[in-house]
Coordinates of N, CA and C in Angstrom, one line a residue:
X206 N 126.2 167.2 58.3 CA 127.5 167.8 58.4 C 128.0 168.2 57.1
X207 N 128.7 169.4 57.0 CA 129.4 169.9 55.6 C 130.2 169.4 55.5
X208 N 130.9 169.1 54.4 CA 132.1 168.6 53.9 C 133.2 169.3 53.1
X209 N 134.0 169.8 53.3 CA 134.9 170.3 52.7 C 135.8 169.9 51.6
X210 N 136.3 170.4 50.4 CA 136.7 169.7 49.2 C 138.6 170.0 49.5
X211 N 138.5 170.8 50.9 CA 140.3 170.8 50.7 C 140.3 170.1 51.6
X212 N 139.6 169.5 52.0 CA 140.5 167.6 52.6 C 140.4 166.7 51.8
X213 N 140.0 166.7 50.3 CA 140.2 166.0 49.4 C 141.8 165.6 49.0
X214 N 142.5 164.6 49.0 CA 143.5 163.8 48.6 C 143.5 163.6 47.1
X215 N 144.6 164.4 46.2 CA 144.2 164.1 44.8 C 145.5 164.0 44.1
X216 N 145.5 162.5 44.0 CA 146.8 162.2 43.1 C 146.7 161.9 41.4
X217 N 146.8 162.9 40.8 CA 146.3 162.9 39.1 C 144.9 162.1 38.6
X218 N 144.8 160.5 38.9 CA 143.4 160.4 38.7 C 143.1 159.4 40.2
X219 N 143.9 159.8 40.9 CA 143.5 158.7 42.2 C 143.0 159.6 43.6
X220 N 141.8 159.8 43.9 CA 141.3 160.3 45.0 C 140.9 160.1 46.1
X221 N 141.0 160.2 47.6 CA 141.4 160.0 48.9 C 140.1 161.5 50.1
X222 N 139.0 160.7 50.4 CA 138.4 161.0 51.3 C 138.2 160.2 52.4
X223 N 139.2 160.6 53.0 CA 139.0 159.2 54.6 C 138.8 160.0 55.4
X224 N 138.2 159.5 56.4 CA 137.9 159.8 58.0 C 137.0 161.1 58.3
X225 N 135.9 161.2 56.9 CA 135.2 162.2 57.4 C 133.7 161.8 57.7
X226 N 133.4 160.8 58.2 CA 132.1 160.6 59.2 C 130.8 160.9 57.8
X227 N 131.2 160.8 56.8 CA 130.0 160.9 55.6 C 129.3 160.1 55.3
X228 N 128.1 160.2 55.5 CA 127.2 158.6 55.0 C 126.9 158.4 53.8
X229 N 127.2 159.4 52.9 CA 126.7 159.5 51.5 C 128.0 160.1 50.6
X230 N 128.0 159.6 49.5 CA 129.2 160.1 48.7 C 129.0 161.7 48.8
X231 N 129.4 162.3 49.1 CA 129.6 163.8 49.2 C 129.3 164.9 47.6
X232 N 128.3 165.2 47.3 CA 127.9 166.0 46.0 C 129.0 166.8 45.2
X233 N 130.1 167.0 46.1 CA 131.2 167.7 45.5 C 132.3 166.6 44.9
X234 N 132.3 165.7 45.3 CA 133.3 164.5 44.9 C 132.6 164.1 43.4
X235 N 131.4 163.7 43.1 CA 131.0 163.3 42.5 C 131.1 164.5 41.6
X236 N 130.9 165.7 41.5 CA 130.8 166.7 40.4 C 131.9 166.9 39.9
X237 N 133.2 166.8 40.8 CA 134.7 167.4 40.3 C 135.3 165.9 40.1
X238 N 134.8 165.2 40.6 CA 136.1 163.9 40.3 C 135.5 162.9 39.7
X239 N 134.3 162.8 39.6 CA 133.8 161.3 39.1 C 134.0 161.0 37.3
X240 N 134.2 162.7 37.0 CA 134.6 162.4 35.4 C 136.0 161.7 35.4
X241 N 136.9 161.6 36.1 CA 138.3 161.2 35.3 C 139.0 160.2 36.8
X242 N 138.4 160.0 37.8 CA 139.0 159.4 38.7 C 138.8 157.9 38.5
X243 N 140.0 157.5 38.6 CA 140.3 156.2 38.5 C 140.5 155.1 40.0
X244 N 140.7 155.9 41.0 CA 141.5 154.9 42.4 C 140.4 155.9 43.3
X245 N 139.6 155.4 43.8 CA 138.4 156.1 44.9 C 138.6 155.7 45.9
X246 N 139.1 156.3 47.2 CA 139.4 155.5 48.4 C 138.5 156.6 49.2
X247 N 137.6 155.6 50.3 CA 136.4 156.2 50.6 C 136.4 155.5 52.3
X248 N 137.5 155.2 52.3 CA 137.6 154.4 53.8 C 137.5 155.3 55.1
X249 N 137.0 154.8 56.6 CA 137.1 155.5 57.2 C 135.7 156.4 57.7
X250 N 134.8 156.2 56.8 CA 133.3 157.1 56.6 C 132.5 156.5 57.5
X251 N 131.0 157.0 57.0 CA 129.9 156.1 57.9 C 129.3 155.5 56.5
X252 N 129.3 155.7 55.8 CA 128.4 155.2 54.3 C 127.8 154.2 54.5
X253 N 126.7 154.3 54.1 CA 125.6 153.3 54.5 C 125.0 153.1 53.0
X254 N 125.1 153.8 51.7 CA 125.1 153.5 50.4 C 126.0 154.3 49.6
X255 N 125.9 154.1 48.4 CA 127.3 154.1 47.5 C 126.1 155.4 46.1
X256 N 125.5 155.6 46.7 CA 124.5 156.0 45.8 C 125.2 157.4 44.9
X257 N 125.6 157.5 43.4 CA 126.3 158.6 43.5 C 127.7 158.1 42.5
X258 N 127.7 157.1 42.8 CA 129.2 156.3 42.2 C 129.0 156.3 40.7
X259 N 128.2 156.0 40.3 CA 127.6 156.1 38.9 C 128.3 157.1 38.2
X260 N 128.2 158.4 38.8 CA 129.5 159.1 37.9 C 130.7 158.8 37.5
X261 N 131.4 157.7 38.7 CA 132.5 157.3 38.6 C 132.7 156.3 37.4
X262 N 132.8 156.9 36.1 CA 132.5 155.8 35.3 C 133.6 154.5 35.0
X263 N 135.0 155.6 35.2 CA 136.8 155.0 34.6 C 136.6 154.5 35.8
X264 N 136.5 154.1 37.2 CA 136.8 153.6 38.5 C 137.1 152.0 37.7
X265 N 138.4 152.1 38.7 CA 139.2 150.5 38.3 C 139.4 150.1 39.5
X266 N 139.5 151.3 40.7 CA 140.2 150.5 41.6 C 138.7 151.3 42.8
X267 N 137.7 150.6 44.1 CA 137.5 151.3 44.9 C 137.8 150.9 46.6
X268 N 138.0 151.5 47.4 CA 138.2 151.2 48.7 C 137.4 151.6 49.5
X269 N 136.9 151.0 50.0 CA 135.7 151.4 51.2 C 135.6 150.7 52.2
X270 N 136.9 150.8 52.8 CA 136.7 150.0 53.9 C 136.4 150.7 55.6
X271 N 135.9 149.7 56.6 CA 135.6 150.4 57.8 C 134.4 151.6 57.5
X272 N 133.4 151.2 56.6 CA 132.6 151.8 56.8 C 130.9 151.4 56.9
X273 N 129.7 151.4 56.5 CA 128.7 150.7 57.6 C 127.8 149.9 56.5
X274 N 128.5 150.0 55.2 CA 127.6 149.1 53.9 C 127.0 147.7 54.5
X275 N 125.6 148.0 54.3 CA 125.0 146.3 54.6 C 124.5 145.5 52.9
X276 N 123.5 144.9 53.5 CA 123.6 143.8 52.7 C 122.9 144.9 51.2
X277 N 122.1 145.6 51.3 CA 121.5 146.7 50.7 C 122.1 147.2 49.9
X278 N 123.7 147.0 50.0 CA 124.9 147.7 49.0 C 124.9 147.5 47.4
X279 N 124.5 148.2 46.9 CA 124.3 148.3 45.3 C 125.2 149.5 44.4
X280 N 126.0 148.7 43.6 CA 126.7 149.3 43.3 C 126.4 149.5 41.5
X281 N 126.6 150.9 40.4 CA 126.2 150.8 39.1 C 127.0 150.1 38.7
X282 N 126.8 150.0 37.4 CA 127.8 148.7 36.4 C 129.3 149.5 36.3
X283 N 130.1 149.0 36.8 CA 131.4 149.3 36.5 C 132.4 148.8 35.9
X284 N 132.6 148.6 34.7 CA 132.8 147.6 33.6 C 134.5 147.4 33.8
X285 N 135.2 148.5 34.2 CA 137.1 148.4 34.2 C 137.0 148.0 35.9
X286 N 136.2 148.3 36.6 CA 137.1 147.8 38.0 C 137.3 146.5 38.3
X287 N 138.6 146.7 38.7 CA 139.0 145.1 39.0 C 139.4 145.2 40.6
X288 N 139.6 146.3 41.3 CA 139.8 145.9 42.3 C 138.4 146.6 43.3
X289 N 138.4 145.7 44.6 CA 136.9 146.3 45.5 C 137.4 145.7 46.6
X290 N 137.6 147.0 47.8 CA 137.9 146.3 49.2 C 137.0 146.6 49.8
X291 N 135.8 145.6 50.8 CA 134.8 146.5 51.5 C 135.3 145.7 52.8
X292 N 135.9 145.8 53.4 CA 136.8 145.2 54.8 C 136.2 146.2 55.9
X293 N 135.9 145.6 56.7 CA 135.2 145.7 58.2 C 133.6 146.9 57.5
X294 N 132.6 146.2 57.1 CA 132.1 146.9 57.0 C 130.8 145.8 57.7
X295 N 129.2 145.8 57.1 CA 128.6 144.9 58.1 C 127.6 144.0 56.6
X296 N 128.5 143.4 56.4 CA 128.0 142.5 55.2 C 127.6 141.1 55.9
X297 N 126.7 140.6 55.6 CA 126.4 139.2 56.1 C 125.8 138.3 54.7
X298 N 125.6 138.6 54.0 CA 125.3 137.6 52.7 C 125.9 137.6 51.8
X299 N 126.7 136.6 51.6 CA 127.9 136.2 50.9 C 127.0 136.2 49.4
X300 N 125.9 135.2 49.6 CA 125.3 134.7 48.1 C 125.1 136.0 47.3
X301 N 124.2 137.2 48.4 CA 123.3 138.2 47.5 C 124.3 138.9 46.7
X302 N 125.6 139.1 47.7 CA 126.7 140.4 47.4 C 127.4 139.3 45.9
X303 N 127.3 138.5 45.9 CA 128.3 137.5 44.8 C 127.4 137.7 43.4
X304 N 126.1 137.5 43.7 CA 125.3 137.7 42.5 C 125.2 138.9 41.8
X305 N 125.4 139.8 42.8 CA 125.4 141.2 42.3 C 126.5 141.7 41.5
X306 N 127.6 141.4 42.0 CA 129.1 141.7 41.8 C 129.2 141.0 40.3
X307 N 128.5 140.0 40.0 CA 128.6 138.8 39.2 C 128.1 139.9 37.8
X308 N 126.9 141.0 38.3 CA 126.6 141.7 37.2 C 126.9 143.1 36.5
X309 N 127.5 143.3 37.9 CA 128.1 144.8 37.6 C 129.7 145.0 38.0
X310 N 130.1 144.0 38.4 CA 131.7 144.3 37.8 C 132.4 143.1 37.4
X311 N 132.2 142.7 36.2 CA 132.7 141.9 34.9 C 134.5 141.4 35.1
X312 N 135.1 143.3 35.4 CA 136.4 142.6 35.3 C 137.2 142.5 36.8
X313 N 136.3 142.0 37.9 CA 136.8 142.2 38.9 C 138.3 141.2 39.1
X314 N 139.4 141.9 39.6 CA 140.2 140.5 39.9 C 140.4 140.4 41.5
X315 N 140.4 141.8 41.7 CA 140.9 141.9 43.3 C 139.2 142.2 44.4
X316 N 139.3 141.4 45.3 CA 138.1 141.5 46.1 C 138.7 141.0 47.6
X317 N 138.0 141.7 48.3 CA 138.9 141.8 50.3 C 137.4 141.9 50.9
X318 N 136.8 140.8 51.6 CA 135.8 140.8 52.3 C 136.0 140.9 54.2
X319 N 137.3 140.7 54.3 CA 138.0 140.4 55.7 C 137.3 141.6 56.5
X320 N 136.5 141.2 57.7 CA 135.7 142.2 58.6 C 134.2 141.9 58.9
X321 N 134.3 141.3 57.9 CA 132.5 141.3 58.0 C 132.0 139.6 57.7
X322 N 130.7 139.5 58.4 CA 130.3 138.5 58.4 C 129.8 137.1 57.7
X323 N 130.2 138.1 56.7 CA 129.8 137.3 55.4 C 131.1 136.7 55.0
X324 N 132.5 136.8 55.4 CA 133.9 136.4 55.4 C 134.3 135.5 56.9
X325 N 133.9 134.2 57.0 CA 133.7 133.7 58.0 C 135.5 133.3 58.5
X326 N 135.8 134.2 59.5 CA 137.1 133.6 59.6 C 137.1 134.5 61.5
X327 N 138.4 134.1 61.8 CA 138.4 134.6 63.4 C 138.4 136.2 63.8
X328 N 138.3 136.8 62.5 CA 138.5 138.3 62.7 C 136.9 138.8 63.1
X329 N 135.8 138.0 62.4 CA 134.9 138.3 62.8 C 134.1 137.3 64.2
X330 N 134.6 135.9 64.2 CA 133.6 135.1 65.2 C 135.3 134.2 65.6
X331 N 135.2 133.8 66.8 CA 136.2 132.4 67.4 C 135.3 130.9 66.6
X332 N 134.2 131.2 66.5 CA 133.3 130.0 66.1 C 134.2 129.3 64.8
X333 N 134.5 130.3 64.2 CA 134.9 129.8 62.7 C 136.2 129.4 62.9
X334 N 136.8 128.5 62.0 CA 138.2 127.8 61.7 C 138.7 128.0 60.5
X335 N 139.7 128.0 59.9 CA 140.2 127.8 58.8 C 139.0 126.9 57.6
X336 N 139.2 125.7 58.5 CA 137.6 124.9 57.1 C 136.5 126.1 56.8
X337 N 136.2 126.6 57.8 CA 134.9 127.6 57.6 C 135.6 128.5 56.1
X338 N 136.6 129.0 56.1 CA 136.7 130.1 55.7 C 137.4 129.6 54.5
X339 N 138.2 128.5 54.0 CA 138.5 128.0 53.3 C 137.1 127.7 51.9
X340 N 136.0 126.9 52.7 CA 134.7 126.6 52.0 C 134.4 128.2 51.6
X341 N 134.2 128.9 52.2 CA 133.8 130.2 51.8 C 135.2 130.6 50.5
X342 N 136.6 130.6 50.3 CA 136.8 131.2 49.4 C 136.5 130.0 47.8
X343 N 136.5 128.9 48.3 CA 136.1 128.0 47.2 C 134.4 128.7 46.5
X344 N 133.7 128.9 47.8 CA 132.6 129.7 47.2 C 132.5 131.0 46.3
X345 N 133.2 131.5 47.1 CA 133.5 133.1 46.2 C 134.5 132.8 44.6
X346 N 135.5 131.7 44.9 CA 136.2 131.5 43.3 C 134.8 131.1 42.4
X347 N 134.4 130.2 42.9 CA 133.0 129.7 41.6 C 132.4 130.7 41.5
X348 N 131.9 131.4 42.0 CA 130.9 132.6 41.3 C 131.6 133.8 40.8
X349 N 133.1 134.3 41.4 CA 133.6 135.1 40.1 C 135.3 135.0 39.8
X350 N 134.9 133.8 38.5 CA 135.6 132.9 38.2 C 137.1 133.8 37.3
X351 N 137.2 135.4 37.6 CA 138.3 136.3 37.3 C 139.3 136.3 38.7
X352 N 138.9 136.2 39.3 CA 139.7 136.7 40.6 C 140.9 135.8 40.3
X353 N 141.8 136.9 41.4 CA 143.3 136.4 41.3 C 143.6 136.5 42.4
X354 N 143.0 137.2 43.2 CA 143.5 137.7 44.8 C 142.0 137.4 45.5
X355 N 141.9 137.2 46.7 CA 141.0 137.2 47.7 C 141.3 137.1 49.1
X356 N 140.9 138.3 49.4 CA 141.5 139.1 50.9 C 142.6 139.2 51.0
X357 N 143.8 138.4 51.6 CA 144.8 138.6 52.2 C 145.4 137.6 51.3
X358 N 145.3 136.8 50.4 CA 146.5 135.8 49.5 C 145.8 135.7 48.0
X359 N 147.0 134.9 47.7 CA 146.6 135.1 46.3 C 145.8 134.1 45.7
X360 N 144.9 133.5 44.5 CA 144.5 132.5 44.1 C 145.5 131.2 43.6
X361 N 145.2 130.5 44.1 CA 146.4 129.3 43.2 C 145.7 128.5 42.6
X362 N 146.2 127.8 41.5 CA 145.6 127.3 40.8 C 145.1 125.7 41.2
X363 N 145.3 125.5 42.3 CA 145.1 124.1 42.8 C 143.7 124.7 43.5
X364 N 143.6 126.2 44.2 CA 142.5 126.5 44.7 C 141.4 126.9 44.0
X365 N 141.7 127.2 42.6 CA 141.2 127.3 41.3 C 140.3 126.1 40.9
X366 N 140.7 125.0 41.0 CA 140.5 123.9 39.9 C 139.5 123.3 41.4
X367 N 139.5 123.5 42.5 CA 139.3 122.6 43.5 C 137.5 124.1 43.4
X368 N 137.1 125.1 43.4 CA 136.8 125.9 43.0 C 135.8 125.5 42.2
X369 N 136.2 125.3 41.0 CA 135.4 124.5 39.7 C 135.1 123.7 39.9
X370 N 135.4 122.8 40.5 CA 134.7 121.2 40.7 C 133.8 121.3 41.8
X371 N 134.0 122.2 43.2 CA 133.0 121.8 44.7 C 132.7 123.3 45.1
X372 N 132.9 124.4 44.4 CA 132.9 125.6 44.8 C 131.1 125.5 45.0
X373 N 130.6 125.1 44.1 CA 128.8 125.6 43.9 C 128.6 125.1 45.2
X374 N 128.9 123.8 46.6 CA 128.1 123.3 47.5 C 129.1 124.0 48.8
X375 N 129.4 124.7 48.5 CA 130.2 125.7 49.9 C 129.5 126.3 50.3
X376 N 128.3 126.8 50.0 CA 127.8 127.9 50.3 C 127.5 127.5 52.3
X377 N 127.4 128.5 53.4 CA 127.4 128.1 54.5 C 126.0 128.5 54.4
X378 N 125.5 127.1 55.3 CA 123.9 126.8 55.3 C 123.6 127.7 56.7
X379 N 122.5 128.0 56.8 CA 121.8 129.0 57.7 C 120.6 128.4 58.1
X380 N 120.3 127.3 58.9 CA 118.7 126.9 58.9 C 118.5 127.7 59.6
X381 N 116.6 127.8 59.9 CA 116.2 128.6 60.3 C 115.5 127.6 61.4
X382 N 115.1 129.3 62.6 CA 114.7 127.9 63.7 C 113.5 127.7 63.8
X383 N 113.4 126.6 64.1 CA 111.8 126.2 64.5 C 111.7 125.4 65.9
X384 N 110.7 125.2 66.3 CA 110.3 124.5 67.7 C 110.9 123.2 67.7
X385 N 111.7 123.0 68.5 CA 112.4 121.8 69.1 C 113.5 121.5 67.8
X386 N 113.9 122.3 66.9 CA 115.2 122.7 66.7 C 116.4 123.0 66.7
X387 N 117.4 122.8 66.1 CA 118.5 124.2 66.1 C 118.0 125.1 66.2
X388 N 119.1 126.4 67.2 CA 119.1 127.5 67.2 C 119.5 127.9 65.7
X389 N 119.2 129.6 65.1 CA 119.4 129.8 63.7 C 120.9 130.1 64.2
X390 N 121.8 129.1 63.9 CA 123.0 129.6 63.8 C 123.8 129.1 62.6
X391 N 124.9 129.4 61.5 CA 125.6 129.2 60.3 C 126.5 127.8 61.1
X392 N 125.9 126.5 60.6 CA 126.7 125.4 61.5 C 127.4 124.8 60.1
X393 N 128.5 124.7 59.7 CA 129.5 124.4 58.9 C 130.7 123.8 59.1
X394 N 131.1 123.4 60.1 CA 132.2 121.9 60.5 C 131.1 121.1 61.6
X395 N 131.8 120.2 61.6 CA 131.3 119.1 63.0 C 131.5 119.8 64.3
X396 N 132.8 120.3 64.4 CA 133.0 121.5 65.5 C 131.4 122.2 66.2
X397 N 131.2 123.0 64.7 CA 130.3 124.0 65.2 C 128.9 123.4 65.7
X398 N 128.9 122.0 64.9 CA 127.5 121.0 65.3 C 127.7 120.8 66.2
X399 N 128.7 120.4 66.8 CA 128.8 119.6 68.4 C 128.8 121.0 69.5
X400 N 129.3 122.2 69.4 CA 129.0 123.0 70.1 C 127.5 123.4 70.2
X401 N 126.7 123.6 69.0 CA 125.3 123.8 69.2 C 124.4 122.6 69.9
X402 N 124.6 121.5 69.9 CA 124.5 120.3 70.2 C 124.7 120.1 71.9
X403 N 125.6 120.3 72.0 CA 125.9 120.8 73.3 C 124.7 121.8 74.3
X404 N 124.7 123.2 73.6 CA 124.3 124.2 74.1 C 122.9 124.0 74.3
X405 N 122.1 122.9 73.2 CA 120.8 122.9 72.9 C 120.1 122.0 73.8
X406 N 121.0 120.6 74.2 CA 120.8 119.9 75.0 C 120.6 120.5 76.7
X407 N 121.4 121.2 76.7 CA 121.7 122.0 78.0 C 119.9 122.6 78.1
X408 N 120.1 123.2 77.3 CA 118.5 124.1 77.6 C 117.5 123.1 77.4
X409 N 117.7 122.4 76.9 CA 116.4 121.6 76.6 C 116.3 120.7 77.8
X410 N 117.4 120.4 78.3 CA 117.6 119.5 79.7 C 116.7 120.4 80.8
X411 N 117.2 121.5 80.5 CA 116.9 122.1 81.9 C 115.2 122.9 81.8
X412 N 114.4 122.6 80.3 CA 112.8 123.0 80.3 C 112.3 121.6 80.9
X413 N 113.2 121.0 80.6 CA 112.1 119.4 80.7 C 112.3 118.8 82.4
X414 N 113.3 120.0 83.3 CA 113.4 119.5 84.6 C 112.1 120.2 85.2
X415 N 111.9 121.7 84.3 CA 111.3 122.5 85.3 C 109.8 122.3 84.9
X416 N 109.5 121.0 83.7 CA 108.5 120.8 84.1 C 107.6 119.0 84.4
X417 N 108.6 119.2 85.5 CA 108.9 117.7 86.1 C 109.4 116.4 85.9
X418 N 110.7 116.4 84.9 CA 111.0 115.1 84.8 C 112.6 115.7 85.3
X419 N 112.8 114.2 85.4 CA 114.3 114.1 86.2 C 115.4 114.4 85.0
X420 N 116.7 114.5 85.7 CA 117.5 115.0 84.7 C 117.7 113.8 83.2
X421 N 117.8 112.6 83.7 CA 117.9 112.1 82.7 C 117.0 111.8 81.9
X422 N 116.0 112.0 81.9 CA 114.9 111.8 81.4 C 114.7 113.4 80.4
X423 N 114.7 114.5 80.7 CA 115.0 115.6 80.3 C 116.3 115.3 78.7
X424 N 117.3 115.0 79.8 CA 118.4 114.9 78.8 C 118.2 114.0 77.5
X425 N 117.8 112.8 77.8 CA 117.6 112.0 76.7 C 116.2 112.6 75.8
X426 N 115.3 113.4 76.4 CA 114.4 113.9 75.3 C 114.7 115.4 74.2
X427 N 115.7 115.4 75.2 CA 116.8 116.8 74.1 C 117.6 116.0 72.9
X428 N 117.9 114.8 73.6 CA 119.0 114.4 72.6 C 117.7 114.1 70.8
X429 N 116.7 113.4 71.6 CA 116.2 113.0 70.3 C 115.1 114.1 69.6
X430 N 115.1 115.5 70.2 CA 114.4 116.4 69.6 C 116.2 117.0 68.7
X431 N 117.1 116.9 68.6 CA 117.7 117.3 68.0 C 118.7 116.0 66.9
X432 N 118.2 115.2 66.9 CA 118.6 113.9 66.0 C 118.6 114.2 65.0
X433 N 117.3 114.5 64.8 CA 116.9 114.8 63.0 C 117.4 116.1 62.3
X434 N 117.9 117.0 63.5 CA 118.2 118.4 62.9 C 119.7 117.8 62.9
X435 N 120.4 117.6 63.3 CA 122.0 116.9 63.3 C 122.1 116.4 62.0
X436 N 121.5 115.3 61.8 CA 121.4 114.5 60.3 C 121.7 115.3 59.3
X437 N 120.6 116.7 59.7 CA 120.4 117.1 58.3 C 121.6 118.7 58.0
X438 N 122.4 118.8 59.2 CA 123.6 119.4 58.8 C 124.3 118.9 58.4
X439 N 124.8 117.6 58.8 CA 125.8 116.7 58.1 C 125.2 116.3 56.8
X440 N 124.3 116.0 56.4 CA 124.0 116.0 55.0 C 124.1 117.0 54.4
X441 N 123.5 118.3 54.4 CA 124.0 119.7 53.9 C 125.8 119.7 53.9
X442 N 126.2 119.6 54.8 CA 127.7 120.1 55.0 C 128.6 118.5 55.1
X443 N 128.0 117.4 54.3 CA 129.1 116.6 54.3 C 130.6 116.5 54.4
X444 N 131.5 117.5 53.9 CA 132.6 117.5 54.0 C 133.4 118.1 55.5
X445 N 132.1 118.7 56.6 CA 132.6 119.3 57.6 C 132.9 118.0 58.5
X446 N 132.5 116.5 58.8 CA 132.2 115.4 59.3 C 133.4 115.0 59.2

């Protein structure tokens, strides 16, 4: 699809391409604006990489939200931005996107993950609660230890200091599945244990009827093929208990 440069939005160094279906930073944006634009708002697209931004050297502020960046998202060093919203896009790895951000934007203060998976809160799953998503911003303050804002409020300094001390063991664990396991699902309060616990027994009840044992006998061999996987959430996730 072509793209047109008079639906470009240009406020002295702040520039505005929304809602044109682009998966790629557009070749004209990048030749006329990336010398001197400071505010890049890129919301609204299909973008699937950012590849191209590199020109944008002064960028302090970018917005890209509602558009289709996954975990793949690599951004050049952008040493003044401090603000980055990638809201409803399809992020799922909190750790990879934190490590990266960690090396190419230094002065970030502002960051908005709200939408995507890697921001565990009700906008993306019912599963999650406030504890989910609370652990998660304690995680995100330890690894970039500038921020002042995250998503929708501001940093306080009680959530600062609390941050520094337990931020490093927030991270939400992901086992992986194996035979006579947990399903691979992100289990992070007792809540979400006892729901999978629940679901796992059920199926496991119902292989061990269909191959001849009675319900309770079924039931009770579910419970103890998932003992040891239980344990070892609540050890990983002690504070969810």
């Amino acid at each position: 699809m072509a793209h047109s440069e008079a639906v470009v939005v240009v406020n002295e160094t702040q520039v505005s391409y929304i809602g044109h279906d682009c998966e790629v930073i557009p070749d004209f944006l990048v030749a006329n604006y990336g010398r001197f634009a400071t505010r890049l708002d890129l919301s609204f697209n299909r973008l699937r990489s950012l590849t191209g931004l590199k020109a944008f050297s002064q960028l302090e502020e970018l917005i890209v939200d509602n558009n289709l960046l996954g975990n793949d998202l690599r951004l050049p060093r952008l040493p003044q931005l401090h603000t980055l919203t990638l809201n409803k896009n399809q992020l799922t790895d909190i750790e990879g996107l934190l490590e990266h951000l960690q090396e190419v934007t230094p002065a970030l203060e502002y960051l908005s993950l709200l939408g995507n998976e890697a921001c565990p809160n009700q906008l993306v799953s019912l599963d999650k609660d406030e504890d989910d998503y609370q652990r998660y911003r304690y995680f995100v303050l330890h690894n970039l230890r500038r921020l002042k804002f995250l998503d929708s409020r501001t940093v306080s300094q009680v959530e600062r200091a609390e941050a520094d001390a337990r931020g490093a063991f927030m991270k939400v664990v992901k086992p992986k599945a194996v035979q006579g396991c947990l399903p691979r699902v992100a289990i992070s309060t007792m809540a979400g244990i006892q729901r999978a616990i629940v679901s796992f027994v059920i199926t496991s009840s119902d292989r061990g009827m269909d191959r001849g044992m009675d319900r309770g006998q079924a039931y009770g061999r579910g419970l103890m093929k998932i003992s040891c996987c239980t344990s070892l959430c609540i050890y990983l996730c002690p504070d969810a208990c």
